[in-house]
Coordinates of C-alpha atoms and ligand atoms in Angstrom, one line a residue:
M1 CA 17.5 -18.8 28.0
K2 CA 14.9 -16.2 26.7
K3 CA 14.8 -16.4 23.0
R4 CA 16.0 -13.4 20.7
V5 CA 14.2 -10.8 18.6
L6 CA 15.4 -8.3 16.6
I7 CA 13.2 -5.0 16.0
T8 CA 14.8 -3.8 12.8
N9 CA 13.5 -0.2 12.5
L10 CA 11.6 2.1 14.6
I11 CA 8.2 1.4 15.5
P12 CA 5.3 2.3 18.1
E13 CA 7.5 1.5 21.4
T14 CA 4.5 -0.7 22.4
A15 CA 5.9 -3.2 20.0
Y16 CA 9.6 -3.2 22.0
Q17 CA 7.4 -3.2 25.8
K18 CA 5.2 -5.8 24.5
L19 CA 8.1 -8.2 23.6
S20 CA 10.0 -7.0 26.5
R21 CA 8.4 -9.2 29.2
R22 CA 9.2 -12.3 27.5
F23 CA 11.8 -11.8 25.4
Q24 CA 15.2 -10.3 25.0
V25 CA 14.7 -7.7 22.6
V26 CA 17.3 -5.9 20.5
W27 CA 15.6 -2.6 18.8
N28 CA 17.2 -0.8 16.3
K29 CA 16.2 2.7 14.7
K30 CA 17.9 3.3 11.3
Q31 CA 17.6 1.2 8.7
F32 CA 19.4 -1.7 7.8
S33 CA 20.7 -2.5 4.2
E34 CA 20.6 -5.8 3.2
T35 CA 24.3 -6.6 3.9
Q36 CA 23.5 -5.3 7.7
L37 CA 20.3 -6.8 7.4
A38 CA 22.4 -10.3 7.2
A39 CA 25.7 -9.7 9.3
K40 CA 23.0 -9.0 12.4
I41 CA 20.4 -12.1 12.2
K42 CA 22.0 -14.3 13.0
P43 CA 21.7 -15.0 16.6
F44 CA 17.9 -13.9 16.7
H45 CA 14.8 -16.5 16.9
A46 CA 12.6 -13.4 15.5
V47 CA 12.4 -10.3 13.7
L48 CA 10.4 -7.4 13.2
T49 CA 10.6 -6.3 9.9
T50 CA 9.1 -3.3 8.4
L51 CA 8.3 -3.0 4.3
A52 CA 11.7 -1.1 4.2
D53 CA 13.7 -4.1 4.9
P54 CA 14.8 -6.8 2.9
M55 CA 14.6 -10.1 3.5
T56 CA 15.9 -11.8 0.9
A57 CA 17.5 -15.5 0.3
K58 CA 20.7 -14.0 1.9
V59 CA 19.0 -12.7 4.5
L60 CA 17.3 -15.3 6.3
S61 CA 20.0 -18.0 5.1
S62 CA 22.3 -16.2 7.7
A63 CA 19.6 -16.9 10.5
P64 CA 19.9 -20.4 11.7
N65 CA 17.9 -20.0 14.5
L66 CA 15.2 -18.0 13.4
Q67 CA 11.4 -18.7 13.9
C68 CA 9.9 -15.9 12.5
V69 CA 9.3 -13.0 9.9
A70 CA 6.5 -10.6 11.3
N71 CA 6.6 -7.9 9.0
F72 CA 5.0 -4.6 10.1
A73 CA 2.9 -4.1 6.7
V74 CA 0.3 -6.0 5.2
G75 CA 2.3 -6.2 2.2
F76 CA 4.9 -8.5 2.2
N77 CA 6.8 -8.5 -1.2
N78 CA 10.0 -7.5 0.9
I79 CA 10.6 -11.3 2.1
D80 CA 11.2 -14.0 0.1
L81 CA 8.3 -16.3 1.0
Q82 CA 10.2 -19.5 -1.0
T83 CA 12.9 -19.3 1.0
A84 CA 10.7 -18.7 4.3
K85 CA 9.3 -21.3 4.0
S86 CA 11.6 -24.0 3.2
R87 CA 13.1 -22.8 6.1
G88 CA 10.2 -23.5 8.2
I89 CA 10.3 -19.7 9.0
Q90 CA 6.6 -18.4 9.8
V91 CA 6.1 -15.0 8.1
T92 CA 2.5 -12.7 9.1
N93 CA 1.5 -9.7 8.2
T94 CA -0.5 -6.6 9.6
P95 CA -3.8 -6.8 7.7
D96 CA -7.2 -5.3 8.9
V97 CA -5.9 -3.1 11.3
L98 CA -4.8 -0.7 8.8
T99 CA -7.7 -1.1 6.0
E100 CA -9.4 2.2 6.7
A101 CA -6.7 4.5 7.2
T102 CA -5.1 3.2 4.3
A103 CA -8.1 3.5 2.5
D104 CA -9.0 7.2 3.8
I105 CA -5.4 8.1 1.9
A106 CA -6.6 7.3 -1.1
W107 CA -9.8 8.8 -0.8
A108 CA -7.4 11.1 0.2
L109 CA -5.9 11.4 -3.0
I110 CA -8.9 11.0 -5.0
L111 CA -10.8 14.2 -3.8
S112 CA -7.3 16.0 -3.7
C113 CA -7.2 14.9 -8.5
A114 CA -10.5 15.8 -8.7
R115 CA -10.6 19.2 -7.4
R116 CA -6.8 19.6 -8.3
V117 CA -5.7 20.5 -4.7
P118 CA -2.1 20.9 -4.6
E119 CA -2.0 23.3 -7.7
G120 CA -4.5 25.7 -5.7
E121 CA -2.1 25.3 -2.1
K122 CA 0.8 26.5 -4.6
L123 CA -0.7 29.5 -5.7
V124 CA -2.1 30.4 -2.4
R125 CA 1.4 29.9 -1.0
T126 CA 3.2 31.2 -3.5
T127 CA 0.4 34.2 -3.7
G128 CA -0.4 33.7 -7.1
F129 CA -4.4 33.8 -5.6
K130 CA -6.0 36.9 -7.3
G131 CA -9.0 36.3 -6.5
W132 CA -11.9 34.0 -7.4
G133 CA -12.3 33.3 -10.8
A134 CA -15.5 31.4 -12.9
L135 CA -12.7 29.9 -14.9
F136 CA -10.2 29.5 -12.7
L137 CA -9.0 25.7 -11.9
L138 CA -12.1 24.2 -12.9
G139 CA -11.5 20.1 -11.6
Q140 CA -14.2 17.4 -12.1
D141 CA -17.2 16.6 -10.5
L142 CA -17.0 13.0 -8.1
F143 CA -21.0 12.5 -7.0
G144 CA -21.8 9.5 -9.3
K145 CA -18.8 8.8 -11.0
T146 CA -17.6 5.0 -11.8
L147 CA -15.0 3.8 -9.3
G148 CA -12.8 1.1 -10.5
I149 CA -11.1 -1.1 -8.3
Y150 CA -8.2 -3.0 -9.3
G151 CA -7.7 -5.9 -6.6
F152 CA -10.9 -6.0 -4.4
G153 CA -9.1 -7.3 -1.0
R154 CA -9.8 -5.5 2.4
I155 CA -8.5 -2.1 1.5
G156 CA -10.3 -2.3 -2.4
K157 CA -13.6 -2.7 -0.5
A158 CA -13.2 0.0 2.0
V159 CA -12.4 2.6 -1.0
A160 CA -15.5 1.3 -2.7
W161 CA -17.3 1.6 0.8
R162 CA -16.8 5.3 0.8
G163 CA -18.3 5.9 -2.9
R164 CA -21.3 5.3 -1.2
G165 CA -21.7 8.8 -0.1
W166 CA -20.4 10.1 -4.2
N167 CA -23.5 7.3 -4.9
M168 CA -21.0 5.9 -7.0
P169 CA -21.2 2.7 -9.2
I170 CA -18.4 0.1 -8.2
L171 CA -16.2 -2.0 -11.0
Y172 CA -13.7 -3.6 -9.8
H173 CA -11.1 -6.4 -11.5
Q174 CA -9.4 -9.1 -9.5
R175 CA -8.4 -13.0 -9.9
H176 CA -11.8 -14.2 -8.7
R177 CA -15.1 -13.1 -8.5
E178 CA -16.7 -12.3 -5.5
S179 CA -20.2 -13.6 -4.6
L180 CA -23.1 -12.1 -5.1
A181 CA -24.0 -10.7 -1.6
V182 CA -20.5 -9.3 -1.5
E183 CA -20.9 -7.1 -5.0
K184 CA -24.4 -6.5 -3.6
R185 CA -22.8 -5.3 -0.4
Y186 CA -20.4 -2.9 -2.3
N187 CA -22.7 -2.4 -5.6
A188 CA -20.2 -3.4 -6.9
K189 CA -19.8 -5.2 -10.7
Y190 CA -16.6 -7.5 -12.3
V191 CA -15.6 -6.8 -15.0
S192 CA -12.8 -7.5 -17.4
F193 CA -9.5 -5.5 -16.6
E194 CA -10.5 -4.3 -20.0
T195 CA -13.6 -2.9 -18.9
L196 CA -12.3 -1.6 -15.8
L197 CA -9.5 0.8 -17.8
K198 CA -12.0 1.8 -20.4
R199 CA -15.3 2.3 -17.9
S200 CA -13.6 3.8 -14.4
D201 CA -13.7 7.7 -14.2
I202 CA -11.8 7.1 -11.4
L203 CA -9.4 3.9 -11.6
S204 CA -7.6 2.6 -7.4
V205 CA -5.1 0.3 -7.5
N206 CA -5.1 -1.6 -4.4
S207 CA -3.9 -5.4 -5.6
P208 CA -1.1 -6.9 -3.3
L209 CA 2.6 -6.8 -5.2
T210 CA 2.8 -9.9 -7.2
P211 CA 4.8 -11.6 -10.3
E212 CA 1.0 -11.2 -11.5
T213 CA 0.3 -7.2 -10.9
K214 CA 3.9 -6.3 -11.5
Y215 CA 3.9 -3.4 -14.2
R216 CA 0.8 -3.7 -14.6
F217 CA -0.3 -0.5 -15.3
T218 CA 2.2 0.5 -18.6
S219 CA 1.4 3.1 -21.4
K220 CA -0.7 0.2 -23.2
E221 CA -3.2 0.3 -20.1
F222 CA -3.0 4.4 -19.8
K223 CA -4.3 4.7 -23.6
Q224 CA -7.0 2.5 -23.1
M225 CA -7.7 4.7 -19.8
K226 CA -10.6 7.7 -20.9
P227 CA -9.5 10.9 -21.1
K228 CA -10.5 12.7 -17.9
S229 CA -10.3 9.9 -15.5
I230 CA -8.1 10.0 -12.4
F231 CA -5.0 6.9 -11.4
I232 CA -4.8 6.1 -7.6
N233 CA -2.0 4.1 -6.5
A234 CA -2.0 3.5 -2.6
S235 CA -0.8 0.1 -3.4
R236 CA 2.8 -0.9 -4.5
G237 CA 4.9 1.3 -6.7
L238 CA 5.8 -1.4 -8.7
I239 CA 2.1 -2.0 -9.9
H240 CA 2.8 0.9 -12.5
R241 CA 5.8 1.4 -15.2
E242 CA 6.7 5.2 -13.3
A243 CA 7.6 6.1 -16.7
D244 CA 4.7 5.5 -18.4
L245 CA 2.4 7.8 -15.6
V246 CA 4.5 10.6 -16.6
K247 CA 3.5 10.4 -20.6
A248 CA 0.5 9.7 -19.7
L249 CA 0.4 12.7 -17.3
Q250 CA 2.1 15.1 -19.7
T251 CA 0.2 13.9 -22.4
K252 CA -3.1 14.4 -21.3
T253 CA -3.8 10.9 -21.4
I254 CA -5.5 10.4 -18.5
F255 CA -7.0 14.1 -16.1
S256 CA -4.5 13.0 -13.4
A257 CA -2.6 10.4 -10.8
G258 CA -2.4 10.3 -7.0
L259 CA 0.3 8.1 -6.1
D260 CA 1.5 7.3 -2.6
V261 CA 4.2 4.5 -3.5
Y262 CA 6.9 4.2 -6.4
E263 CA 8.5 2.4 -8.4
H264 CA 12.0 2.8 -6.8
E265 CA 10.8 4.1 -3.5
P266 CA 12.4 6.6 -2.1
K267 CA 13.4 8.0 -5.4
I268 CA 10.6 9.3 -7.5
N269 CA 11.2 10.2 -11.6
P270 CA 12.3 13.8 -11.5
T271 CA 9.5 14.7 -14.1
L272 CA 7.0 13.5 -12.0
L273 CA 7.6 16.3 -9.4
K274 CA 6.9 18.7 -12.0
L275 CA 4.2 17.9 -13.4
S276 CA 1.1 19.8 -11.9
N277 CA -1.6 16.8 -12.6
C278 CA -0.9 14.7 -10.3
T279 CA -1.2 14.3 -6.6
L280 CA 2.4 12.4 -4.4
M281 CA 2.3 11.5 -0.7
P282 CA 5.6 10.2 0.7
H283 CA 3.9 6.5 1.9
L284 CA 1.5 7.2 4.6
G285 CA -0.9 4.7 3.5
S286 CA -1.3 3.6 7.3
A287 CA 0.2 6.4 8.6
T288 CA -2.0 7.5 11.9
L289 CA -0.5 6.5 15.2
E290 CA -4.0 4.8 16.2
T291 CA -3.3 3.2 13.0
R292 CA 1.0 2.1 13.2
T293 CA -0.1 1.4 17.3
K294 CA -2.2 -1.5 16.2
M295 CA 0.2 -2.6 13.4
A296 CA 3.0 -2.8 16.3
L297 CA 1.1 -4.7 18.5
L298 CA 0.1 -6.5 15.8
A299 CA 3.0 -7.4 14.8
A300 CA 4.5 -8.4 18.8
E301 CA 1.8 -10.5 19.8
N302 CA 2.1 -12.7 16.1
I303 CA 5.9 -13.3 17.4
E304 CA 5.3 -14.1 20.2
L305 CA 2.7 -16.9 19.5
V306 CA 5.2 -18.2 17.2
L307 CA 7.9 -18.4 19.8
T308 CA 6.0 -20.1 22.6
G309 CA 4.8 -23.0 20.0
R310 CA 1.3 -21.9 19.0
K311 CA -0.2 -20.5 15.8
P312 CA 0.4 -16.3 14.7
K313 CA -2.9 -14.8 14.5
T314 CA -2.5 -13.7 11.0
P315 CA 0.4 -16.1 8.9
V316 CA 1.0 -15.0 5.4
I317 CA 1.8 -18.9 4.7
K318 CA -1.1 -20.8 5.8
Ligands
DGY401 C1 1.6 -1.6 3.9 O1 1.1 -2.2 5.7 O2 1.2 -2.8 3.3 C2 1.4 -0.4 3.6 O3 1.6 0.1 2.3 C3 2.0 0.5 4.8 O4 1.5 1.7 4.9

């Protein structure tokens, strides 16, 4: 009998096509709640999930046959890894294939914040553009500014790499220091968290969400940043405290913020929506057709490997 695979959400069809060749696949195209997932998952041997699926202990314990959870994302904070491990369930993610697209979104936010793109756009559309002015909507130069990266993994490095075009010195902070060769390649200097806050003109969050990084950026940290600095988060919203960021923007403690992610996604702090010194995107980090297709194929490949007794290509638990 064919093994059974559940695809929990709407994703590029290539994954469904690939998996259907070998397995019996059920493709759900609407978001499941935790209770719905727990009720549906029982007969499946593998599940292809997205970051919006709560793969909690309750859900994982409802699936006695489950061998693999293949997350359609590089982040996997939606999955209870401990429970998965204790039940012998392989967990996989989709690193590498989305690195460049996600770094592009971070840069879209950087440029937008520095040059006040949303404010200008809104003015033009609401006929507020009355003609060129020497002091009209002044932004900030980016060339030669210091780019700080919190979390110097694949995406953090790709964000830093793009900084070469703007001749930016790079500062980074994470748990471990990279090799000298890596630092040289990216023109990057390892600094303490405090130094990162104090010296960055642009501070880009690119770390995964972990107990250690949760609420790493609160009022205390925003107060240590330069008044002209730009805060970017295209990683996970829970890494900054949204109410504190709102306060920092309202009081001009920092210049601007560019966000692709939110603390209680998809809910957004209503005051944040009213502020003009921020650029807000609806979690589009990996949202290009090419990248999402590669993510779908990689997730499907991981499932195929696990269900045929082989090692997945990109396991989360090594
Ligand atoms: C990820 O893969 O974790 C991204 O946030 C998806 O866009």
